[in-house]
Structures are given as C-alpha cells and as structure tokens.
Amino acid sequence: MKLTDFYLPTLRETPSECDTISSQLMFRAGLIRKLTSGIYEYLPLGLRVIKKIEQITREEMDAIGGLEVWLPHLLPRNIWDETGRWQLYGNELFRLKDRKNADFCLSPTAEEVITDLIRGELRSYRQLPKMFYQFGVKFRDEIRPRFGVIRAREFYMKDAYSFHKDEKDAEEYYKKVFDAYCRIFRRCGLKFVVVEAATGAIGGKFSHEFMVVKENDPNFIGEETIVFCSECGYSANIEKAECIDSQIDSYEFSDLKNLQEVYTPNVRTVEEVSNFLKESKEKFIKTLVYISEISNNVYLVLIKGDYEVNESKLKDIIGDGTIRLASAELVKEIFGVSVGFLGPVNLQVKKDYIVKIIADNSIKYIINGISGANKEDYHVKNINYGRDYNVDKFGDIRNITKYDLCPICKKKNTLNFSKGIEIGHTFKLGTKYSEAMNATFLDENNKERYFVMGCYGIGISRIVAAAIEQNYDEKGIIWHPNIAPFLVYILPIDYNDYQIKEVADKLYNLLLKHNIEVILDDRDERPGVKFKDADLIGIPLRITVSKRLLPDQVELYIRKTSERQVININEIINKINETLASLKNF
Ligand SMILES: [Zn+2]
C-alpha cells in the first residue's frame, strides 16, 4: 500500500477525552475515532489489526472443530423470556421496540439464539459434540463507558457455543477450548494470566477469565482486579475471590455497652464520622440500600466500614441480577432519613416495600459497633448484632483484601493485587440454557436428554487495546508482527529524489512480490514527520532509503528494540523474514 493511496490521519496532540495510553495511541495513530460515548469507528489501519486478530482466532477455532456461523444481532424478546434473562440482564441490555410495538434487544451475547437454533436442528447424540462460533458486534449499555474501546457499548467479539451429550464430554471439550485460547493469545503476542471468575449474567457451573496484565507496572490500567496468592499460586478475579468467614481483626474483648446516640451534624461518610468520633473504621457498620428492578424488594446491605461491597457476590446471594444501588432520594422516601444516617437499629419503613437485611459475614464479629441512627444528623454507638438488630441473611458479599486469608492455602499476608484487562472468558454452562429452553436430543437409549453446553468469548476489539497497553513506548505503538497492520514501513528520506524513489519503488514491488505486507511512505513530507508517524503507528520493521547508503544499501530498523543495521538490498528479503521470525517470539 502506498501511503498517499491509504488514509492515515495521525495526530500530534492527544485528544483530551482519552483516559488510557491505548486510547490515546489508537486516536493518534489513526486507528479509531469516537462517535459518542463508548461507540467507536475503526479507520483502515485499525480494521487491519482487527482482521489479523480475527483470522488467528478463526484458525484456532477451526482447529478444534468449530463451525463458523452468523447469528442475528437484533433479537426478539420471547427467547430471552424463556431463560428469564429479559428481566435478569438489567440495564446493560439495549432494549428497543419495532413498529408493531414488539420488544427486541441488541445482542450482548447469544446463548438464547444459538439454543433456539439448535433445538430445532440437532436431534441425535450421533450429531454431538458440535461447536458453533461467530464474529460480530455486541452491545452493552455500560453505565460508565471508559478506557476507550476496552469498556465500550458496541464492541467486536468472537463468541462460541458448544453442545455435548454429557458432562464428561463437555468438560473434555472445555479443556480443548482453554488450550486454543492460550494459543490465540500467545499468537497475538499477549502476556496473560488465567483466573477463576464469577459467572455473572451468563451463569453456569464455573468459568475462567483470560486477563492481560503487566508485571511491575502499578499504573497498568484494567477494568478488572485480580488477586494472586504468593504462597500457593491461587489467582482469581476479585469479583469471585472468596473471603473466608473468620475474624481477622483483633477486637479487644469487651462487654456489650449500652446504646448511645451521638450528634454528628453534617458528617456522613465512614471517613468523616470516624474522624469526628475518633473511632476506628473497623467499628463502623456501613449501610447501603439496593433495590430490585423485578420485585418490590429492597435490600439493606451491612458491611464493615473499611470494606467494599462486591456486587457480583451480592447478586448471587440475593439471587437477583437486577439489583442496583438506590438513589439518595429513594432512600429518603423509603426510610425517611438521608443515606448517611441510615442503620439497622430502629429502622423505619415508610413505603410499601419489602425490606430485607443482608449482612457481610464480618458484621458478626463487630462488638459495640457504630452506625447511622435512622435520625437526621445522628449516629448510634455500641450496637450489637442479636441484641439491637437482626439480619435476614449473612454471607460473603465483600471484596477480598490483602489482610484476608488465602481462600485455598488459608495463609495470611500472601495476597497481592493487580489490574487486568479481560480478553477472553470461558464458561462451563451445564444444562442451564438447554433446560430453560427445553433443548433436547435423543441419547443411545432413545431417551430425551438436555444438551450440556459451554460458551466461550473473546473480545477481539479489546485485544487491540490490550496489546497496545502491553507494548508501547514514548514514541508510540509497538505491534507484534502477528497482529501488526503492516510488517514493513519503507521510508524514503526524499521521494522527490529520483535515485531514492527508484530504490524505494523497487523495494516496495519486491516485498509485494514476496507477500510481505508493506506500506510505502510516498508522501511529500519532511523526513522528521515520516519518522514520527512510522514510530507512532508501530510497524515492526522500517527500511530507510537515504542518499548516503545508495546505490546498494538501506537501513533496517527494528521498532521494538530500536536496533539499526545497514543491509545490502539483495539480502533484504532474507533479512526481513529472519528478523520477523525472531520478533514473533517476543
Ligand atoms: Zn494461597
């Protein structure tokens, strides 16, 4: 491709709305533009990277027997009602109506569609196992789109669904997909870890997340937090990591004291009240209010002042994926008091809601605790579970912390945390969808059985950003050769110079003849501009054609290592192939 025939709108300035290195570089290198919050356009250079990742993924899916299909993105409500997910999916589902006022949604995932398709197609155990996959856009109405294309509302995914005659076959196949995923991410040049993950809105028996991480980089961005145990090697998404129910704070044993109301004007947060009363945060019982979108239930959630609620665990314990934090106005309407002064003692319910109290396990161990007094500008001291308030359900509803025991080896002071970008997710679904949708086949004994299923996703557009987050420098992107938009950038210092042009054109045609993806910078620009653009877009190899080395030699520059070598033109193809092969192992 000649650059004057291409479209490469590079930017010198970083757009102000970019909140990550990868989004800055994707804008500046002319890979993407933004239409509106969380929705992006891919320009030709960006799409070339997407296509590379897509092809690697396709090859590995085909290698384990996957069959590519194309499923619709516009989905009717009825199949979502069958699984209950029309309600359960919550606000992330983009819902719309057609002209006849029928409900539809834009696909965030395709378990319903594929199960609906298969129940009419596969009838016998002899046709199993089968795995179908597709590439396509997915939609998720993120509450806060961020990190550029990493947390977008429209994104490009590979999703796959497998159907098996029994658990054993499904588990064996799960391992094959797991290995294929490792090969895909390695081929994309990514460094990743695999962690246990929460099954969330997809559900099922267990799941793994493939996460891109960057060791020794505390500034590495990522929408997920991963916990690692340095002792036993355990790793999990914080959404999933179990907190062992044990007393980890060293409360001094003390007698239960009498309740005492304290005047705490204008102090609301745990931080503020703790400073005001000069009491440690560990004694505070933080009270949060969640409401359901599908029932009249309101959940008063109690958690120790220095902990964070884990909404994924909370949803599991309550068994309702639609719960969300109630607004300050609604809290006041229901309980007659501002959220900062809410607590479990003397709770008043003013409206027609069913209120349930859900408490984190840690609450049990708090003696003479402090909470809001359900009275404006007041807190109450010395509250004790069982004597002053009751709880409908205790459970693990918080994020694990570095003070917790490792859930596996049960040792203390072994947990570390890092940020990660989720690039792949595999789920062992079991019969969750086939039962809900009555999808059956006939087994060896002519008996109807439910399909055992798995589903497997890869965030193709996310991989572009994740790869950049792992590989860049102050000059720009550094692509791994397997996903680079072009492999070689020919940079003639002055394309108007007859001799330079002649050699540059000759090299360009030679590379094309050898099927090496090449871009020739034939622009009438200063060399400085060309060098800056070449570095910014991160093509693995650059050939500089300059007067001083002609007629027989050019300079070969490796973007990743900044090495420069003078090469004889007649050796250039061998040298390029050799260097690219060595770069594939980086
Ligand atoms: Zn451990």
Coordinates of C-alpha atoms and ligand atoms in Angstrom, one line a residue:
M1 CA 0.0 0.0 0.0
K2 CA 1.3 3.4 -0.9
L3 CA 0.6 5.9 1.9
T4 CA -0.9 8.5 -0.5
D5 CA -3.5 5.9 -1.5
F6 CA -4.1 5.0 2.1
Y7 CA -5.8 7.0 4.9
L8 CA -3.5 7.6 7.8
P9 CA -4.7 10.6 9.8
T10 CA -2.1 10.8 12.6
L11 CA -2.4 13.4 15.3
R12 CA 0.4 15.1 17.2
E13 CA -1.8 16.1 20.1
T14 CA -3.6 13.7 22.4
P15 CA -7.3 14.2 22.4
S16 CA -8.4 15.4 25.9
E17 CA -11.0 12.7 26.4
C18 CA -8.6 9.8 26.2
D19 CA -8.2 8.2 29.6
T20 CA -5.7 5.5 28.8
I21 CA -2.5 5.1 26.9
S22 CA -4.1 2.7 24.4
S23 CA -7.0 5.1 23.6
Q24 CA -4.5 8.0 23.2
L25 CA -2.4 6.0 20.8
M26 CA -5.3 4.5 18.9
F27 CA -6.6 8.0 18.2
R28 CA -3.2 9.5 17.5
A29 CA -2.1 6.6 15.2
G30 CA -5.3 6.9 13.2
L31 CA -6.8 3.5 14.2
I32 CA -10.1 4.8 15.6
R33 CA -12.4 7.8 16.0
K34 CA -15.2 8.3 18.5
L35 CA -18.8 8.7 17.5
T36 CA -20.2 9.2 21.0
S37 CA -19.6 7.8 24.5
G38 CA -18.5 4.1 24.2
I39 CA -19.0 3.9 20.4
Y40 CA -16.1 4.0 18.0
E41 CA -15.3 4.0 14.3
Y42 CA -12.4 1.9 13.1
L43 CA -10.4 3.5 10.4
P44 CA -8.5 1.4 7.8
L45 CA -5.4 0.9 9.9
G46 CA -7.4 -0.1 13.0
L47 CA -9.5 -2.5 11.0
R48 CA -6.4 -4.2 9.6
V49 CA -5.4 -5.1 13.2
I50 CA -8.9 -6.4 13.9
K51 CA -8.8 -8.6 10.9
K52 CA -5.4 -10.1 11.9
I53 CA -6.7 -11.0 15.4
E54 CA -9.9 -12.3 13.9
Q55 CA -8.0 -14.6 11.5
I56 CA -5.8 -16.0 14.2
T57 CA -8.9 -16.7 16.3
R58 CA -10.7 -18.3 13.4
E59 CA -7.8 -20.7 12.6
E60 CA -7.6 -21.9 16.2
M61 CA -11.4 -22.3 16.5
D62 CA -11.4 -24.3 13.2
A63 CA -8.6 -26.4 14.5
I64 CA -10.7 -27.7 17.4
G65 CA -13.7 -28.4 15.2
G66 CA -15.5 -25.1 15.4
L67 CA -18.0 -24.2 12.7
E68 CA -18.5 -20.6 11.8
V69 CA -22.0 -19.2 11.7
W70 CA -23.6 -15.8 11.6
L71 CA -26.3 -15.2 14.2
P72 CA -28.5 -12.1 14.3
H73 CA -27.8 -9.1 16.5
L74 CA -31.4 -8.0 16.7
L75 CA -33.1 -10.4 19.0
P76 CA -36.8 -10.8 19.9
R77 CA -37.8 -10.8 23.5
N78 CA -39.6 -14.2 23.6
I79 CA -36.4 -16.2 23.6
W80 CA -35.0 -14.0 26.4
D81 CA -38.2 -14.5 28.4
E82 CA -37.7 -18.3 28.2
T83 CA -34.5 -18.0 30.2
G84 CA -35.7 -15.2 32.4
R85 CA -32.8 -13.0 31.2
W86 CA -35.1 -10.3 29.7
Q87 CA -35.6 -9.3 33.4
L88 CA -32.4 -10.5 34.9
Y89 CA -30.0 -8.9 32.4
G90 CA -30.8 -5.5 33.9
N91 CA -29.9 -2.1 32.4
E92 CA -26.9 -3.3 30.4
L93 CA -29.3 -4.8 27.8
F94 CA -30.1 -2.4 25.0
R95 CA -33.9 -2.8 24.5
L96 CA -36.0 -1.4 21.7
K97 CA -39.3 -1.8 20.0
D98 CA -40.3 -2.5 16.4
R99 CA -43.1 -0.7 14.6
K100 CA -45.6 -3.1 15.9
N101 CA -44.5 -2.3 19.4
A102 CA -42.9 -5.7 20.0
D103 CA -39.8 -5.9 22.3
F104 CA -36.4 -6.5 20.9
C105 CA -32.9 -6.2 22.2
L106 CA -29.4 -5.7 20.7
S107 CA -27.4 -8.9 21.3
P108 CA -24.9 -8.7 24.3
T109 CA -24.4 -12.4 24.0
A110 CA -26.1 -15.3 22.1
E111 CA -26.9 -18.2 24.4
E112 CA -30.6 -17.9 23.7
V113 CA -30.3 -17.5 19.9
I114 CA -28.0 -20.5 19.5
T115 CA -30.0 -22.7 21.9
D116 CA -33.2 -21.8 20.0
L117 CA -31.5 -22.7 16.7
I118 CA -30.0 -26.0 17.9
R119 CA -33.2 -27.3 19.5
G120 CA -34.7 -27.4 16.0
E121 CA -31.6 -28.8 14.3
L122 CA -29.7 -31.3 16.4
R123 CA -31.7 -34.4 17.3
S124 CA -29.4 -37.3 18.0
Y125 CA -26.3 -38.0 20.2
R126 CA -24.6 -39.1 16.9
Q127 CA -24.5 -35.4 15.8
L128 CA -22.6 -34.4 19.0
P129 CA -20.4 -32.7 20.0
K130 CA -20.8 -29.6 17.9
M131 CA -19.3 -26.2 18.4
F132 CA -20.6 -23.1 16.6
Y133 CA -18.9 -19.8 16.7
Q134 CA -19.3 -16.3 15.1
F135 CA -17.7 -12.9 14.9
G136 CA -19.9 -10.0 15.4
V137 CA -20.7 -6.8 17.2
K138 CA -22.1 -7.0 20.6
F139 CA -23.9 -4.3 22.6
R140 CA -23.8 -3.5 26.3
D141 CA -25.3 -0.3 27.8
E142 CA -22.4 0.3 30.1
I143 CA -23.2 2.7 33.0
R144 CA -19.8 4.3 32.5
P145 CA -18.0 3.5 29.2
R146 CA -14.3 4.1 29.7
F147 CA -10.8 3.1 28.8
G148 CA -11.5 3.7 25.1
V149 CA -12.5 0.5 23.3
I150 CA -11.9 -1.6 26.4
R151 CA -15.2 -0.8 28.0
A152 CA -17.3 0.2 25.1
R153 CA -21.0 0.0 24.4
E154 CA -20.6 -1.5 21.0
F155 CA -17.6 -3.9 20.5
Y156 CA -16.4 -6.7 18.3
M157 CA -16.4 -10.3 19.7
K158 CA -15.9 -13.9 18.8
D159 CA -18.5 -15.9 20.7
A160 CA -18.7 -19.7 20.6
Y161 CA -21.2 -22.3 22.0
S162 CA -20.7 -26.0 22.3
F163 CA -23.2 -28.8 22.7
H164 CA -22.5 -32.1 24.3
K165 CA -24.2 -35.4 25.2
D166 CA -22.9 -35.4 28.8
E167 CA -20.8 -33.6 31.4
K168 CA -17.7 -35.6 30.7
D169 CA -17.7 -34.7 27.0
A170 CA -18.4 -31.0 27.8
E171 CA -15.5 -30.9 30.3
E172 CA -13.1 -32.5 27.9
Y173 CA -14.1 -30.0 25.2
Y174 CA -13.8 -27.1 27.7
K175 CA -10.1 -28.1 28.1
K176 CA -9.6 -28.0 24.3
V177 CA -11.1 -24.5 24.1
F178 CA -9.0 -23.5 27.1
D179 CA -5.8 -24.6 25.2
A180 CA -7.0 -23.0 22.0
Y181 CA -7.5 -19.7 23.8
C182 CA -3.9 -19.9 25.2
R183 CA -2.6 -20.4 21.6
I184 CA -4.7 -17.5 20.3
F185 CA -3.4 -15.0 22.9
R186 CA 0.2 -16.2 22.6
R187 CA 0.0 -15.8 18.8
C188 CA -1.3 -12.2 19.4
G189 CA 1.9 -11.6 21.4
L190 CA 0.0 -11.1 24.7
K191 CA 1.2 -11.8 28.2
F192 CA -1.8 -13.1 30.1
V193 CA -2.9 -15.0 33.2
V194 CA -5.9 -17.2 33.6
V195 CA -8.0 -16.7 36.7
E196 CA -11.2 -18.2 38.2
A197 CA -14.0 -15.9 37.5
A198 CA -17.6 -15.1 38.5
T199 CA -20.2 -16.4 36.1
G200 CA -22.3 -13.2 36.4
A201 CA -25.2 -12.7 34.0
I202 CA -24.1 -15.7 31.8
G203 CA -24.3 -18.2 34.7
G204 CA -23.3 -21.8 34.7
K205 CA -21.0 -24.0 36.8
F206 CA -17.6 -22.5 36.6
S207 CA -15.7 -20.1 34.4
H208 CA -12.2 -18.8 33.6
E209 CA -11.1 -15.4 32.6
F210 CA -8.0 -14.7 30.4
M211 CA -6.5 -11.5 31.6
V212 CA -3.8 -9.3 30.1
V213 CA -1.6 -8.0 32.9
K214 CA 1.6 -6.1 33.1
E215 CA 4.0 -7.1 35.8
N216 CA 5.8 -4.4 37.8
D217 CA 3.7 -1.7 36.4
P218 CA 1.4 -0.2 39.1
N219 CA 0.0 2.2 36.5
F220 CA -1.3 -0.5 34.2
I221 CA -4.9 0.1 33.6
G222 CA -7.6 -2.6 33.6
E223 CA -11.2 -2.8 34.4
E224 CA -10.7 -5.9 36.4
T225 CA -8.8 -6.6 39.7
I226 CA -7.0 -9.9 40.1
V227 CA -5.9 -11.4 43.3
F228 CA -2.9 -13.6 43.5
C229 CA -1.5 -15.8 46.3
S230 CA 2.3 -15.8 46.5
E231 CA 2.2 -19.0 48.5
C232 CA 0.1 -21.4 46.6
G233 CA -0.3 -19.7 43.2
Y234 CA -4.1 -19.2 43.5
S235 CA -5.4 -16.5 41.3
A236 CA -8.9 -15.1 40.8
N237 CA -10.9 -12.2 39.7
I238 CA -11.7 -10.1 42.8
E239 CA -15.4 -10.5 41.8
K240 CA -15.1 -14.2 42.5
A241 CA -12.3 -14.5 45.2
E242 CA -13.9 -15.9 48.3
C243 CA -13.4 -14.3 51.7
I244 CA -13.0 -16.9 54.4
D245 CA -15.5 -16.4 57.2
S246 CA -13.2 -15.8 60.2
Q247 CA -12.4 -13.0 62.5
I248 CA -9.4 -11.2 61.0
D249 CA -9.5 -8.1 63.1
S250 CA -8.2 -8.2 66.6
Y251 CA -11.0 -6.7 68.6
E252 CA -10.4 -6.5 72.2
F253 CA -12.9 -8.5 74.1
S254 CA -15.2 -6.1 75.8
D255 CA -18.6 -6.2 77.5
L256 CA -21.6 -5.1 75.5
K257 CA -22.2 -1.5 76.3
N258 CA -25.5 0.4 76.2
L259 CA -26.7 2.1 73.1
Q260 CA -25.8 5.7 72.8
E261 CA -27.0 8.2 70.3
V262 CA -24.4 10.8 69.2
Y263 CA -25.0 14.1 67.5
T264 CA -23.0 14.0 64.2
P265 CA -24.1 17.1 62.3
N266 CA -23.1 17.1 58.6
V267 CA -20.8 14.1 58.8
R268 CA -22.0 11.2 56.6
T269 CA -19.3 9.1 55.2
V270 CA -17.5 6.5 57.3
E271 CA -14.3 8.5 56.9
E272 CA -16.0 11.7 58.2
V273 CA -17.8 10.0 61.1
S274 CA -14.7 8.1 62.0
N275 CA -12.6 11.3 62.2
F276 CA -15.4 13.1 64.0
L277 CA -15.9 10.5 66.7
K278 CA -12.3 9.5 66.8
E279 CA -13.2 5.8 66.4
S280 CA -11.6 3.3 64.1
K281 CA -13.3 2.5 60.8
E282 CA -13.4 -1.2 61.7
K283 CA -16.1 -0.5 64.2
F284 CA -18.4 1.1 61.6
I285 CA -21.3 -0.7 60.0
K286 CA -21.8 0.9 56.6
T287 CA -25.4 0.7 55.4
L288 CA -26.2 0.6 51.7
V289 CA -29.5 0.3 50.0
Y290 CA -30.1 -1.8 46.9
I291 CA -33.4 -2.2 45.1
S292 CA -34.6 -4.8 42.7
E293 CA -35.9 -4.0 39.3
I294 CA -38.1 -7.1 39.1
S295 CA -39.7 -7.1 42.5
N296 CA -40.8 -4.9 45.4
N297 CA -37.7 -5.9 47.4
V298 CA -35.3 -3.5 49.0
Y299 CA -32.1 -4.8 50.5
L300 CA -30.4 -3.1 53.4
V301 CA -26.8 -4.2 53.0
L302 CA -24.5 -4.1 56.0
I303 CA -20.8 -4.1 55.7
K304 CA -17.8 -3.2 57.8
G305 CA -16.7 0.4 57.4
D306 CA -13.4 -0.4 55.7
Y307 CA -14.7 -2.9 53.3
E308 CA -16.2 -2.6 49.8
V309 CA -19.4 -4.4 48.7
N310 CA -18.9 -6.9 45.9
E311 CA -22.0 -6.6 43.8
S312 CA -21.3 -9.8 41.9
K313 CA -21.4 -11.8 45.2
L314 CA -24.3 -9.8 46.5
K315 CA -26.4 -10.6 43.3
D316 CA -25.6 -14.3 43.7
I317 CA -26.6 -14.3 47.4
I318 CA -29.8 -12.4 46.8
G319 CA -30.5 -14.4 43.6
D320 CA -31.4 -11.3 41.6
G321 CA -29.1 -9.8 38.9
T322 CA -31.1 -6.7 38.6
I323 CA -30.4 -5.1 41.9
R324 CA -28.8 -1.7 41.9
L325 CA -27.9 1.0 44.5
A326 CA -30.9 3.1 45.3
S327 CA -30.7 6.8 44.7
A328 CA -30.3 9.2 47.7
E329 CA -33.9 10.5 47.0
L330 CA -35.4 7.0 47.0
V331 CA -33.6 6.1 50.3
K332 CA -35.1 9.1 51.9
E333 CA -38.5 8.2 50.6
I334 CA -38.4 4.7 51.8
F335 CA -36.7 5.2 55.2
G336 CA -37.4 8.8 56.0
V337 CA -33.7 9.6 56.6
S338 CA -30.7 10.5 54.5
V339 CA -28.5 7.6 53.4
G340 CA -25.6 8.9 55.6
F341 CA -27.6 8.4 58.8
L342 CA -29.2 5.0 57.9
G343 CA -28.5 2.0 60.0
P344 CA -30.0 -1.4 61.1
V345 CA -31.2 -0.2 64.6
N346 CA -34.8 1.3 64.8
L347 CA -35.3 1.1 61.1
Q348 CA -38.5 2.7 59.9
V349 CA -40.0 1.7 56.5
K350 CA -42.3 4.4 55.2
K351 CA -43.3 3.0 51.9
D352 CA -44.7 -0.2 50.5
Y353 CA -41.5 -2.2 50.1
I354 CA -40.3 -5.5 51.5
V355 CA -37.0 -4.7 53.3
K356 CA -34.5 -7.5 53.8
I357 CA -31.3 -7.1 55.7
I358 CA -28.3 -8.7 54.1
A359 CA -25.0 -8.6 56.1
D360 CA -21.5 -9.4 55.3
N361 CA -20.0 -12.2 57.5
S362 CA -17.6 -9.7 59.1
I363 CA -20.5 -7.9 60.7
K364 CA -21.0 -10.8 63.2
Y365 CA -17.7 -10.0 64.8
I366 CA -18.2 -6.3 65.5
I367 CA -18.7 -5.6 69.2
N368 CA -20.1 -2.2 70.2
G369 CA -20.3 -1.0 66.6
I370 CA -21.4 2.3 65.2
S371 CA -24.0 3.0 62.6
G372 CA -26.4 5.7 61.4
A373 CA -29.2 6.2 63.9
N374 CA -32.0 6.5 61.4
K375 CA -32.4 10.0 62.5
E376 CA -31.1 13.0 60.7
D377 CA -27.6 14.1 62.0
Y378 CA -27.3 11.3 64.5
H379 CA -25.3 8.1 64.7
V380 CA -25.6 5.4 67.3
K381 CA -22.8 3.8 69.2
N382 CA -22.5 0.3 70.9
I383 CA -24.8 -1.5 68.5
N384 CA -24.6 -5.3 68.7
Y385 CA -26.0 -8.0 66.4
G386 CA -28.7 -10.1 68.0
R387 CA -29.3 -7.6 70.8
D388 CA -30.0 -4.4 68.8
Y389 CA -30.8 -5.6 65.3
N390 CA -31.3 -8.8 63.3
V391 CA -30.2 -9.9 59.9
D392 CA -32.1 -11.9 57.3
K393 CA -29.0 -13.4 55.7
F394 CA -25.3 -13.4 56.3
G395 CA -22.9 -14.1 53.5
D396 CA -19.7 -13.2 51.7
I397 CA -20.6 -10.0 50.0
R398 CA -17.4 -8.1 50.0
N399 CA -14.2 -7.7 48.1
I400 CA -11.2 -9.7 49.4
T401 CA -8.4 -7.5 50.9
K402 CA -4.7 -8.1 51.5
Y403 CA -5.5 -8.8 55.2
D404 CA -7.6 -11.8 54.3
L405 CA -6.6 -15.4 54.3
C406 CA -5.9 -17.1 51.0
P407 CA -9.1 -19.0 50.1
I408 CA -7.0 -22.0 49.1
C409 CA -3.9 -22.4 51.3
K410 CA -5.6 -20.3 54.1
K411 CA -2.3 -18.4 54.9
K412 CA -2.1 -14.8 55.9
N413 CA -0.2 -12.0 54.2
T414 CA 0.1 -13.8 50.9
L415 CA -2.4 -11.9 48.8
N416 CA -1.3 -9.4 46.1
F417 CA -3.5 -7.5 43.7
S418 CA -3.1 -6.3 40.1
K419 CA -5.2 -4.8 37.4
G420 CA -6.1 -6.8 34.3
I421 CA -7.9 -6.4 31.0
E422 CA -10.2 -9.3 30.3
I423 CA -9.7 -10.6 26.8
G424 CA -11.4 -14.0 27.0
H425 CA -13.9 -15.8 29.1
T426 CA -14.9 -19.4 29.1
F427 CA -18.0 -20.8 30.8
K428 CA -19.0 -24.3 31.6
L429 CA -22.7 -23.8 31.4
G430 CA -24.1 -27.3 32.1
T431 CA -27.8 -27.5 31.2
K432 CA -28.8 -24.1 32.4
Y433 CA -29.9 -22.9 28.9
S434 CA -31.0 -26.2 27.5
E435 CA -33.3 -26.8 30.4
A436 CA -34.7 -23.3 30.4
M437 CA -35.4 -23.6 26.7
N438 CA -36.2 -27.2 26.6
A439 CA -33.5 -28.1 24.1
T440 CA -33.1 -31.9 24.0
F441 CA -31.7 -34.7 21.9
L442 CA -32.1 -38.5 21.9
D443 CA -29.4 -40.4 23.6
E444 CA -28.1 -44.0 22.9
N445 CA -31.2 -45.4 24.6
N446 CA -33.6 -43.2 22.6
K447 CA -34.2 -41.1 25.7
E448 CA -34.7 -37.3 25.6
R449 CA -31.8 -35.5 27.3
Y450 CA -30.8 -31.9 27.7
F451 CA -27.7 -30.7 25.9
V452 CA -24.8 -30.0 28.1
M453 CA -23.3 -26.7 27.0
G454 CA -20.3 -24.4 27.2
C455 CA -19.8 -20.9 25.9
Y456 CA -16.6 -19.1 25.1
G457 CA -15.9 -15.4 24.3
I458 CA -13.0 -13.4 23.0
G459 CA -13.1 -9.6 23.0
I460 CA -11.4 -9.0 19.6
S461 CA -11.6 -5.2 19.7
R462 CA -10.4 -5.3 23.3
I463 CA -7.3 -7.2 22.3
V464 CA -6.2 -4.3 20.1
A465 CA -6.2 -2.0 23.1
A466 CA -4.7 -4.6 25.5
A467 CA -1.8 -5.3 23.1
I468 CA -1.0 -1.6 23.0
E469 CA -1.2 -1.3 26.8
Q470 CA 1.4 -4.1 27.0
N471 CA 3.6 -2.8 24.1
Y472 CA 4.3 0.9 23.6
D473 CA 7.0 3.5 24.3
E474 CA 7.1 7.3 24.4
K475 CA 7.1 7.3 20.5
G476 CA 4.1 5.2 20.0
I477 CA 2.7 1.7 19.5
I478 CA 4.9 -1.4 19.1
W479 CA 3.0 -4.2 17.3
H480 CA 3.7 -7.8 17.5
P481 CA 4.3 -9.0 13.9
N482 CA 1.3 -11.3 14.0
I483 CA -1.2 -8.5 14.6
A484 CA 0.6 -5.6 13.0
P485 CA -1.4 -3.7 10.3
F486 CA 1.7 -3.9 8.1
L487 CA 5.0 -5.6 8.6
V488 CA 7.4 -3.2 6.9
Y489 CA 7.4 0.5 6.5
I490 CA 9.5 1.9 3.7
L491 CA 10.6 5.4 4.4
P492 CA 12.3 7.2 1.6
I493 CA 14.0 10.3 3.0
D494 CA 13.0 12.3 -0.1
Y495 CA 10.6 10.7 -2.5
N496 CA 11.2 13.5 -5.0
D497 CA 14.8 12.4 -5.4
Y498 CA 15.0 10.3 -8.5
Q499 CA 17.5 7.8 -7.2
I500 CA 15.8 7.4 -3.8
K501 CA 12.4 7.0 -5.5
E502 CA 13.7 4.3 -7.8
V503 CA 15.1 2.2 -5.0
A504 CA 12.1 2.7 -2.7
D505 CA 9.7 1.6 -5.5
K506 CA 11.9 -1.3 -6.4
L507 CA 11.9 -2.5 -2.7
Y508 CA 8.2 -1.9 -2.5
N509 CA 7.5 -4.1 -5.5
L510 CA 9.9 -6.8 -4.3
L511 CA 8.2 -7.0 -0.9
L512 CA 4.8 -7.2 -2.5
K513 CA 6.0 -10.0 -4.8
H514 CA 7.1 -11.9 -1.6
N515 CA 3.7 -11.3 0.0
I516 CA 5.2 -9.1 2.8
E517 CA 2.6 -6.5 3.9
V518 CA 4.3 -3.2 3.2
I519 CA 3.5 0.4 3.4
L520 CA 5.5 2.9 1.3
D521 CA 5.6 6.4 2.7
D522 CA 5.5 8.2 -0.7
R523 CA 4.3 11.5 0.8
D524 CA 5.9 14.8 0.1
E525 CA 6.7 15.4 3.8
R526 CA 9.8 16.3 5.8
P527 CA 11.8 13.2 7.0
G528 CA 11.0 14.2 10.6
V529 CA 7.3 13.9 10.0
K530 CA 7.7 10.5 8.4
F531 CA 9.9 9.1 11.2
K532 CA 7.4 10.3 13.8
D533 CA 4.5 8.7 12.0
A534 CA 6.4 5.4 11.4
D535 CA 7.2 5.2 15.1
L536 CA 3.7 6.2 16.2
I537 CA 1.9 3.5 14.1
G538 CA 4.4 0.9 15.3
I539 CA 5.1 -1.2 12.2
P540 CA 7.7 -3.8 13.3
L541 CA 10.3 -3.1 10.6
R542 CA 11.3 0.1 8.9
I543 CA 13.5 0.4 5.8
T544 CA 15.0 3.8 5.4
V545 CA 16.2 4.7 1.9
S546 CA 18.7 7.5 2.1
K547 CA 21.2 9.0 -0.3
R548 CA 24.2 8.2 1.9
L549 CA 23.8 4.4 1.6
L550 CA 22.7 4.2 -2.1
P551 CA 23.0 2.6 -4.5
D552 CA 23.4 -0.8 -2.8
Q553 CA 22.4 -0.4 0.8
V554 CA 19.5 0.6 3.0
E555 CA 19.0 0.8 6.8
L556 CA 16.8 -1.7 8.5
Y557 CA 15.3 -0.5 11.8
I558 CA 13.6 -2.7 14.4
R559 CA 10.8 -0.8 16.1
K560 CA 10.8 -3.0 19.3
T561 CA 14.5 -2.9 20.0
S562 CA 15.5 0.3 18.2
E563 CA 18.3 -1.7 16.5
R564 CA 19.6 -0.4 13.2
Q565 CA 21.5 -2.3 10.6
V566 CA 22.8 -1.5 7.2
I567 CA 21.7 -4.2 4.7
N568 CA 22.6 -4.9 1.1
I569 CA 19.5 -4.6 -1.0
N570 CA 19.9 -8.0 -2.5
E571 CA 19.8 -9.6 1.0
I572 CA 16.8 -7.6 2.2
I573 CA 14.1 -10.3 1.8
N574 CA 16.1 -12.9 3.8
K575 CA 16.9 -10.3 6.5
I576 CA 13.3 -9.2 6.8
N577 CA 12.0 -12.8 7.1
E578 CA 14.7 -13.7 9.6
T579 CA 14.0 -10.6 11.8
L580 CA 10.2 -11.1 11.7
A581 CA 10.6 -14.7 12.8
S582 CA 12.8 -13.7 15.7
L583 CA 10.3 -10.9 16.7
K584 CA 7.4 -13.4 16.8
N585 CA 8.8 -14.9 19.9
F586 CA 8.9 -11.6 21.8
Ligands
ZN1 ZN -2.7 -19.5 48.8

